[in-house]
Amino acid sequence: MRSIGSTQRRTVAAAATLAIVALCAASLVHAQGGKPHPRAAAPQCDPAAFRIIVDVGHTPESPGAISARGVGEYEFNLRLATVIDGKLREAGFNRAHLLMANGEAIPSLVRRVGQANAMSADLLISIHHDSVPDVFKSMWEFGGVQRPFSDKFKGHSIFVSRDNADYDGSLNFAKLLGARLKARGLVYTPHYHNEPKMGSRRRPLVDAETGVYRYDQLIILRTTRMPSVLLEAGSIIHPEEEVLMGREEHQLVIAGAVTEAVETFCALRQPKTRRAGAQR
Ligand SMILES: [Zn+2]
């Protein structure tokens, strides 16, 4: 993930009108005598009517972070996003869309946000892999080449923007995702919150239980009109975690967590097709 300068941010259209949609699972369960009603209908998800965009962070030409072994982040993002897309389709989310872009960073971001908004999707998850600022890096030799690495931090992190058109929806999905990752034994990194040397890259920790941070300025989060969440799936500047992130079995664990979180989120939301009563 890279932060975007304010001048560049201004080149992107402002976020759509604020539209707070409250999630309220409790309202779907009728309490009676302090206990849930036994015949209360559970929230239902119609996966075929729910569109999720799985955004592949960065581009082949502008690959984002570079791993401890010299591999571009884009390769990791593409592999994991593809596994997630496959897992979602297995679960019946046939309208899932893998969003990819080419070219330089900022123009590609503008294009991908335009594409996402045109799709009128129910949810967007942007897939990334993390690195660290230079102050935390040391040098090691790999493949006969001196390369930067850092074993200071590892673990995933989840980001939302308060400027998103549906912040409440974004935050709810982020918490669901964090909870499903935690249930699989994955531990988020607290360094965005508790490491003073992160300086201007420190972020407010919105939910300490599930590892959700706020990063209001991120273009992909603030200018998309659907609930949007960015997942830093793990740190590829960390030599051990880089190997883990390259393993398909680990990608499937993350994809399973994403799919379960999407299923729950979908059940709590009415897909736009049903709200509008129209086919897309
Ligand atoms: Zn990234």
Short mmCIF file of C-alpha atoms and ligand atoms in Angstrom, two decimals:
data_model
loop_
_atom_site.label_atom_id
_atom_site.label_comp_id
_atom_site.label_asym_id
_atom_site.label_seq_id
_atom_site.Cartn_x
_atom_site.Cartn_y
_atom_site.Cartn_z
CA MET A 1 0.00 0.00 0.00
CA ARG A 2 1.21 3.49 -0.72
CA SER A 3 -0.21 6.72 0.57
CA ILE A 4 -1.30 9.27 -1.99
CA GLY A 5 -0.32 12.96 -1.93
CA SER A 6 -2.97 15.58 -1.39
CA THR A 7 -2.42 17.13 -4.83
CA GLN A 8 -2.98 13.78 -6.45
CA ARG A 9 -6.00 13.14 -4.32
CA ARG A 10 -7.57 16.30 -5.60
CA THR A 11 -7.51 14.86 -9.12
CA VAL A 12 -10.09 12.32 -8.12
CA ALA A 13 -13.76 13.16 -7.90
CA ALA A 14 -15.13 13.59 -4.41
CA ALA A 15 -16.99 10.75 -2.77
CA ALA A 16 -20.69 10.37 -3.45
CA THR A 17 -23.32 11.82 -1.15
CA LEU A 18 -23.10 10.35 2.29
CA ALA A 19 -25.60 7.54 2.64
CA ILE A 20 -25.55 5.81 5.96
CA VAL A 21 -27.14 2.39 5.84
CA ALA A 22 -27.48 0.89 9.28
CA LEU A 23 -26.87 -2.82 9.64
CA CYS A 24 -29.04 -4.29 12.32
CA ALA A 25 -29.04 -8.03 12.66
CA ALA A 26 -30.83 -7.66 15.94
CA SER A 27 -33.86 -6.18 14.21
CA LEU A 28 -34.28 -9.43 12.31
CA VAL A 29 -34.56 -11.48 15.49
CA HIS A 30 -37.70 -10.94 17.54
CA ALA A 31 -37.02 -11.13 21.23
CA GLN A 32 -39.66 -12.74 23.38
CA GLY A 33 -39.26 -13.04 27.10
CA GLY A 34 -35.60 -12.11 26.80
CA LYS A 35 -34.86 -15.02 24.45
CA PRO A 36 -34.74 -15.15 20.66
CA HIS A 37 -38.02 -16.25 19.12
CA PRO A 38 -37.58 -19.88 18.00
CA ARG A 39 -39.44 -19.25 14.73
CA ALA A 40 -37.66 -16.00 13.90
CA ALA A 41 -36.42 -16.11 10.32
CA ALA A 42 -32.63 -16.03 10.04
CA PRO A 43 -31.28 -13.40 7.67
CA GLN A 44 -30.91 -14.87 4.21
CA CYS A 45 -28.20 -14.23 1.66
CA ASP A 46 -28.88 -14.58 -2.06
CA PRO A 47 -25.29 -14.91 -3.29
CA ALA A 48 -26.31 -14.90 -6.96
CA ALA A 49 -27.79 -11.42 -6.50
CA PHE A 50 -24.86 -9.99 -4.54
CA ARG A 51 -21.98 -8.39 -6.40
CA ILE A 52 -18.58 -8.20 -4.72
CA ILE A 53 -15.59 -6.62 -6.41
CA VAL A 54 -12.22 -8.16 -5.52
CA ASP A 55 -9.69 -5.44 -6.36
CA VAL A 56 -6.14 -6.52 -7.20
CA GLY A 57 -3.93 -3.83 -5.66
CA HIS A 58 -1.37 -2.07 -7.92
CA THR A 59 -0.44 -2.96 -11.52
CA PRO A 60 2.21 -4.97 -13.38
CA GLU A 61 3.95 -1.70 -14.29
CA SER A 62 3.68 -0.19 -10.79
CA PRO A 63 3.82 -3.27 -8.53
CA GLY A 64 3.70 -1.64 -5.08
CA ALA A 65 5.94 -2.99 -2.32
CA ILE A 66 8.91 -5.23 -3.09
CA SER A 67 9.30 -8.40 -1.05
CA ALA A 68 12.37 -9.50 0.93
CA ARG A 69 13.25 -11.70 -2.05
CA GLY A 70 12.67 -9.03 -4.66
CA VAL A 71 9.17 -9.97 -5.86
CA GLY A 72 6.61 -7.24 -6.59
CA GLU A 73 3.53 -6.98 -4.38
CA TYR A 74 1.26 -7.10 -7.44
CA GLU A 75 2.13 -10.78 -7.97
CA PHE A 76 1.07 -11.63 -4.42
CA ASN A 77 -2.09 -9.53 -4.73
CA LEU A 78 -3.09 -11.17 -8.02
CA ARG A 79 -2.58 -14.71 -6.69
CA LEU A 80 -4.51 -14.15 -3.46
CA ALA A 81 -7.32 -12.18 -5.13
CA THR A 82 -7.72 -14.97 -7.71
CA VAL A 83 -8.01 -17.59 -4.94
CA ILE A 84 -10.55 -15.40 -3.11
CA ASP A 85 -12.56 -14.92 -6.31
CA GLY A 86 -12.58 -18.70 -6.84
CA LYS A 87 -13.71 -19.39 -3.28
CA LEU A 88 -16.52 -16.83 -3.56
CA ARG A 89 -17.74 -18.43 -6.80
CA GLU A 90 -17.68 -21.85 -5.11
CA ALA A 91 -20.01 -20.36 -2.50
CA GLY A 92 -22.41 -19.15 -5.21
CA PHE A 93 -21.25 -15.54 -5.56
CA ASN A 94 -21.27 -15.86 -9.34
CA ARG A 95 -21.32 -12.10 -9.88
CA ALA A 96 -17.97 -11.65 -8.11
CA HIS A 97 -15.64 -9.52 -10.22
CA LEU A 98 -11.85 -9.54 -10.18
CA LEU A 99 -10.85 -5.91 -10.78
CA MET A 100 -7.43 -5.38 -12.36
CA ALA A 101 -5.73 -2.35 -13.82
CA ASN A 102 -2.64 -1.58 -15.87
CA GLY A 103 -0.27 1.33 -16.08
CA GLU A 104 0.97 3.96 -13.69
CA ALA A 105 -0.33 4.08 -10.13
CA ILE A 106 -2.56 7.17 -10.01
CA PRO A 107 -4.23 6.93 -13.45
CA SER A 108 -4.86 3.23 -12.80
CA LEU A 109 -6.47 4.06 -9.45
CA VAL A 110 -8.78 6.59 -11.08
CA ARG A 111 -9.76 4.06 -13.75
CA ARG A 112 -10.40 1.26 -11.26
CA VAL A 113 -12.56 3.49 -9.04
CA GLY A 114 -14.57 4.54 -12.12
CA GLN A 115 -15.06 0.91 -13.11
CA ALA A 116 -16.06 -0.12 -9.58
CA ASN A 117 -18.63 2.68 -9.28
CA ALA A 118 -20.09 1.87 -12.70
CA MET A 119 -20.74 -1.71 -11.57
CA SER A 120 -23.07 -0.66 -8.77
CA ALA A 121 -21.59 -3.34 -6.55
CA ASP A 122 -22.65 -4.28 -3.03
CA LEU A 123 -19.11 -4.53 -1.61
CA LEU A 124 -15.48 -3.99 -2.57
CA ILE A 125 -12.43 -5.60 -1.01
CA SER A 126 -9.00 -4.39 -2.12
CA ILE A 127 -6.22 -6.96 -1.74
CA HIS A 128 -2.71 -5.82 -0.78
CA HIS A 129 0.45 -7.08 0.92
CA ASP A 130 2.42 -4.94 3.31
CA SER A 131 5.94 -3.59 3.74
CA VAL A 132 7.48 -1.19 6.26
CA PRO A 133 9.11 2.27 6.14
CA ASP A 134 12.86 2.29 5.51
CA VAL A 135 13.66 3.00 9.18
CA PHE A 136 12.70 -0.60 10.02
CA LYS A 137 14.67 -2.25 7.19
CA SER A 138 18.01 -4.05 7.32
CA MET A 139 19.98 -5.72 4.52
CA TRP A 140 20.39 -9.42 3.82
CA GLU A 141 21.68 -11.43 0.90
CA PHE A 142 19.29 -13.47 -1.20
CA GLY A 143 20.09 -14.99 -4.58
CA GLY A 144 23.52 -13.39 -4.48
CA VAL A 145 21.97 -9.91 -4.18
CA GLN A 146 21.88 -7.57 -1.18
CA ARG A 147 18.23 -6.77 -0.49
CA PRO A 148 16.24 -4.92 2.18
CA PHE A 149 14.16 -6.94 4.63
CA SER A 150 12.49 -6.48 8.01
CA ASP A 151 11.47 -9.05 10.60
CA LYS A 152 10.10 -6.37 12.92
CA PHE A 153 6.37 -6.77 12.17
CA LYS A 154 4.15 -9.41 10.69
CA GLY A 155 0.44 -10.06 10.44
CA HIS A 156 -2.49 -8.66 8.52
CA SER A 157 -4.35 -5.36 8.92
CA ILE A 158 -7.69 -4.06 7.68
CA PHE A 159 -8.46 -0.46 6.69
CA VAL A 160 -11.62 1.58 6.19
CA SER A 161 -12.20 5.23 5.32
CA ARG A 162 -14.61 7.45 7.20
CA ASP A 163 -15.04 9.36 3.92
CA ASN A 164 -16.55 6.34 2.15
CA ALA A 165 -20.17 6.83 1.10
CA ASP A 166 -21.14 3.91 3.35
CA TYR A 167 -18.73 4.04 6.29
CA ASP A 168 -21.01 2.03 8.57
CA GLY A 169 -21.27 -0.76 6.00
CA SER A 170 -17.50 -0.67 5.42
CA LEU A 171 -16.75 -0.89 9.13
CA ASN A 172 -19.23 -3.70 9.64
CA PHE A 173 -17.69 -5.80 6.89
CA ALA A 174 -14.17 -5.01 8.14
CA LYS A 175 -15.07 -6.28 11.61
CA LEU A 176 -16.67 -9.43 10.18
CA LEU A 177 -13.53 -10.09 8.14
CA GLY A 178 -11.22 -9.46 11.10
CA ALA A 179 -13.27 -11.82 13.25
CA ARG A 180 -13.15 -14.60 10.64
CA LEU A 181 -9.36 -14.21 10.25
CA LYS A 182 -8.97 -14.29 14.03
CA ALA A 183 -11.12 -17.43 14.25
CA ARG A 184 -8.56 -19.10 11.96
CA GLY A 185 -5.72 -18.21 14.30
CA LEU A 186 -4.41 -15.27 12.28
CA VAL A 187 -3.13 -12.31 14.30
CA TYR A 188 -3.26 -8.73 13.09
CA THR A 189 -0.29 -6.39 13.42
CA PRO A 190 -0.70 -3.58 15.98
CA HIS A 191 2.25 -1.53 14.71
CA TYR A 192 0.12 0.96 12.76
CA HIS A 193 -1.27 1.96 16.13
CA ASN A 194 1.44 1.41 18.74
CA GLU A 195 4.80 1.97 17.00
CA PRO A 196 5.94 5.60 17.42
CA LYS A 197 8.50 5.27 14.59
CA MET A 198 5.62 4.83 12.12
CA GLY A 199 5.29 8.64 12.38
CA SER A 200 2.75 9.99 9.88
CA ARG A 201 1.87 6.42 8.88
CA ARG A 202 0.30 5.66 12.22
CA ARG A 203 -3.45 5.02 11.92
CA PRO A 204 -6.31 5.12 14.42
CA LEU A 205 -7.23 1.62 15.56
CA VAL A 206 -11.02 1.52 15.23
CA ASP A 207 -11.52 -1.98 16.57
CA ALA A 208 -8.83 -3.59 18.71
CA GLU A 209 -10.66 -6.93 18.75
CA THR A 210 -10.54 -7.48 14.99
CA GLY A 211 -7.65 -5.28 13.85
CA VAL A 212 -9.55 -2.61 11.91
CA TYR A 213 -7.81 0.71 11.28
CA ARG A 214 -9.01 3.96 9.75
CA TYR A 215 -7.16 5.29 6.72
CA ASP A 216 -9.46 8.02 5.47
CA GLN A 217 -7.33 9.25 2.57
CA LEU A 218 -7.02 6.04 0.56
CA ILE A 219 -8.52 6.66 -2.88
CA ILE A 220 -9.90 3.16 -3.33
CA LEU A 221 -11.77 3.46 -0.02
CA ARG A 222 -12.94 7.07 -0.04
CA THR A 223 -14.13 7.51 -3.62
CA THR A 224 -15.92 4.22 -4.14
CA ARG A 225 -19.67 4.39 -3.56
CA MET A 226 -20.13 0.93 -2.05
CA PRO A 227 -18.86 -0.38 1.31
CA SER A 228 -15.11 -0.75 0.77
CA VAL A 229 -12.36 -2.40 2.78
CA LEU A 230 -8.62 -2.77 2.15
CA LEU A 231 -6.90 -5.91 3.41
CA GLU A 232 -3.15 -5.95 3.91
CA ALA A 233 -3.02 -9.74 3.96
CA GLY A 234 0.49 -10.02 5.38
CA SER A 235 3.98 -8.54 5.24
CA ILE A 236 6.13 -9.57 2.28
CA ILE A 237 9.16 -7.62 3.51
CA HIS A 238 9.25 -10.16 6.39
CA PRO A 239 11.26 -13.15 5.06
CA GLU A 240 9.18 -15.82 6.83
CA GLU A 241 5.82 -14.24 6.19
CA GLU A 242 6.72 -13.78 2.52
CA VAL A 243 7.06 -17.57 2.21
CA LEU A 244 3.75 -18.09 4.04
CA MET A 245 1.91 -15.64 1.79
CA GLY A 246 3.16 -17.54 -1.25
CA ARG A 247 1.61 -20.84 -0.10
CA GLU A 248 -1.73 -21.78 -1.64
CA GLU A 249 -2.94 -23.45 1.56
CA HIS A 250 -2.51 -20.15 3.40
CA GLN A 251 -4.22 -18.23 0.58
CA LEU A 252 -7.15 -20.66 0.93
CA VAL A 253 -7.35 -19.96 4.67
CA ILE A 254 -7.64 -16.23 3.98
CA ALA A 255 -10.10 -16.84 1.13
CA GLY A 256 -12.24 -18.95 3.46
CA ALA A 257 -12.33 -16.13 6.01
CA VAL A 258 -13.26 -13.58 3.32
CA THR A 259 -16.02 -15.82 1.97
CA GLU A 260 -17.57 -16.41 5.40
CA ALA A 261 -17.46 -12.68 6.14
CA VAL A 262 -19.10 -11.92 2.78
CA GLU A 263 -21.83 -14.51 3.42
CA THR A 264 -22.66 -12.91 6.77
CA PHE A 265 -22.52 -9.39 5.35
CA CYS A 266 -24.70 -10.41 2.41
CA ALA A 267 -27.29 -11.86 4.78
CA LEU A 268 -27.45 -8.56 6.65
CA ARG A 269 -27.86 -6.49 3.51
CA GLN A 270 -30.46 -6.60 0.80
CA PRO A 271 -28.62 -6.86 -2.50
CA LYS A 272 -29.38 -3.91 -4.76
CA THR A 273 -31.20 -6.14 -7.22
CA ARG A 274 -33.79 -7.02 -4.61
CA ARG A 275 -34.01 -3.46 -3.32
CA ALA A 276 -34.61 -2.16 -6.82
CA GLY A 277 -36.65 -5.14 -7.98
CA ALA A 278 -34.69 -5.12 -11.22
CA GLN A 279 -32.31 -7.47 -12.98
CA ARG A 280 -28.80 -6.46 -13.91
ZN ZN B 1 -0.24 -2.24 -1.71
#
